[in-house]
mmCIF file of C-alpha atoms in Angstrom:
data_model
loop_
_atom_site.group_PDB
_atom_site.id
_atom_site.type_symbol
_atom_site.label_atom_id
_atom_site.label_comp_id
_atom_site.label_asym_id
_atom_site.label_seq_id
_atom_site.Cartn_x
_atom_site.Cartn_y
_atom_site.Cartn_z
ATOM 1 C CA MET W 1 8.166 -19.146 20.216
ATOM 2 C CA SER W 2 10.233 -20.176 17.239
ATOM 3 C CA LEU W 3 8.741 -22.246 14.431
ATOM 4 C CA GLU W 4 11.568 -24.750 14.824
ATOM 5 C CA LEU W 5 10.085 -25.705 18.197
ATOM 6 C CA VAL W 6 6.920 -26.966 16.499
ATOM 7 C CA THR W 7 8.189 -30.363 15.378
ATOM 8 C CA GLU W 8 6.312 -33.253 13.795
ATOM 9 C CA GLU W 9 6.804 -35.157 17.040
ATOM 10 C CA LEU W 10 5.080 -32.379 18.980
ATOM 11 C CA ILE W 11 2.232 -32.231 16.458
ATOM 12 C CA ALA W 12 1.822 -36.034 16.537
ATOM 13 C CA ARG W 13 1.181 -35.910 20.290
ATOM 14 C CA GLN W 14 -1.886 -33.704 19.748
ATOM 15 C CA PRO W 15 -5.441 -34.909 19.003
ATOM 16 C CA ALA W 16 -6.177 -35.496 15.303
ATOM 17 C CA GLU W 17 -8.345 -32.387 14.989
ATOM 18 C CA ALA W 18 -5.638 -30.224 16.557
ATOM 19 C CA GLN W 19 -3.012 -31.704 14.205
ATOM 20 C CA VAL W 20 -5.034 -30.592 11.183
ATOM 21 C CA ILE W 21 -5.446 -27.081 12.598
ATOM 22 C CA ILE W 22 -1.758 -26.787 13.521
ATOM 23 C CA ARG W 23 -0.581 -27.886 10.072
ATOM 24 C CA LEU W 24 -3.025 -25.526 8.360
ATOM 25 C CA LEU W 25 -1.885 -22.587 10.494
ATOM 26 C CA LEU W 26 1.785 -23.402 9.919
ATOM 27 C CA ALA W 27 1.211 -23.493 6.147
ATOM 28 C CA LYS W 28 -0.573 -20.125 6.234
ATOM 29 C CA LEU W 29 2.155 -18.625 8.404
ATOM 30 C CA GLU W 30 4.862 -19.851 6.034
ATOM 31 C CA ALA W 31 3.036 -18.314 3.054
ATOM 32 C CA GLU W 32 2.657 -14.978 4.873
ATOM 33 C CA LEU W 33 6.322 -14.914 5.867
ATOM 34 C CA LYS W 34 7.300 -15.601 2.265
ATOM 35 C CA ALA W 35 5.047 -12.779 1.047
ATOM 36 C CA LEU W 36 6.608 -10.347 3.524
ATOM 37 C CA LYS W 37 10.016 -10.912 1.928
ATOM 38 C CA GLN W 38 8.811 -9.952 -1.556
ATOM 39 C CA THR W 39 9.700 -6.639 -3.150
ATOM 40 C CA PRO W 40 8.966 -5.235 -6.609
ATOM 41 C CA GLN W 41 12.348 -6.647 -7.680
ATOM 42 C CA ASN W 42 11.461 -10.276 -6.866
ATOM 43 C CA SER W 43 7.704 -10.336 -7.491
ATOM 44 C CA SER W 44 5.159 -9.364 -10.113
ATOM 45 C CA LEU W 45 4.501 -5.996 -8.430
ATOM 46 C CA PRO W 46 5.278 -2.938 -10.551
ATOM 47 C CA PRO W 47 8.290 -0.869 -9.434
ATOM 48 C CA SER W 48 5.994 2.084 -8.677
ATOM 49 C CA THR W 49 4.676 0.208 -5.630
ATOM 50 C CA GLN W 50 8.065 0.444 -3.928
ATOM 51 C CA HIS W 51 8.489 3.219 -1.389
ATOM 52 C CA PRO W 52 10.162 6.167 -3.172
ATOM 53 C CA PHE W 53 12.799 6.686 -0.484
ATOM 54 C CA MET W 54 13.756 3.039 -0.148
ATOM 55 C CA PRO W 55 17.020 2.439 -2.034
ATOM 56 C CA SER W 56 17.045 -0.374 -4.515
ATOM 57 C CA PRO W 57 19.310 -3.291 -3.549
ATOM 58 C CA ARG W 58 21.090 -2.845 -6.892
ATOM 59 C CA ARG W 59 21.850 0.828 -6.162
ATOM 60 C CA ARG W 60 24.026 0.244 -3.134
ATOM 61 C CA ARG W 61 26.834 2.701 -2.919
ATOM 62 C CA ARG W 62 30.355 1.586 -2.264
ATOM 63 C CA ASN W 63 32.316 3.291 0.432
ATOM 64 C CA ARG W 64 35.140 5.255 -1.084
ATOM 65 C CA SER W 65 38.562 5.012 0.403
ATOM 66 C CA GLY W 66 40.081 8.122 1.909
ATOM 67 C CA SER W 67 39.216 10.452 4.717
ATOM 68 C CA GLY W 68 36.057 11.833 3.135
ATOM 69 C CA VAL W 69 37.411 15.381 3.134
ATOM 70 C CA GLY W 70 36.245 17.464 0.174
ATOM 71 C CA ASN W 71 38.461 18.666 -2.656
ATOM 72 C CA ARG W 72 41.967 18.865 -1.257
ATOM 73 C CA GLY W 73 43.193 20.990 -4.170
ATOM 74 C CA MET W 74 40.854 23.879 -3.390
ATOM 75 C CA PRO W 75 42.153 26.595 -1.061
ATOM 76 C CA ASN W 76 40.284 27.282 2.179
ATOM 77 C CA LEU W 77 38.299 30.434 1.417
ATOM 78 C CA SER W 78 36.268 30.455 4.608
ATOM 79 C CA GLY W 79 38.814 32.618 6.461
ATOM 80 C CA ARG W 80 38.248 35.729 4.348
#
């Protein structure tokens, strides 16, 4: 179930006690979802808490143009 389906109109149709519980749970869920999106780059966590094999968003490599074949100027020595 998507959070967009839980509208104020839907909450208003519930008993008062249920409305309080629903709003409290939605607030907690929103805070947890926000915390899941945090990384050492956008929070107060030290960089050492980031997984060592996870590339940093700033270190993205660009794809180079070309066929990806190695050094074309080197002769093929594998046939010796």
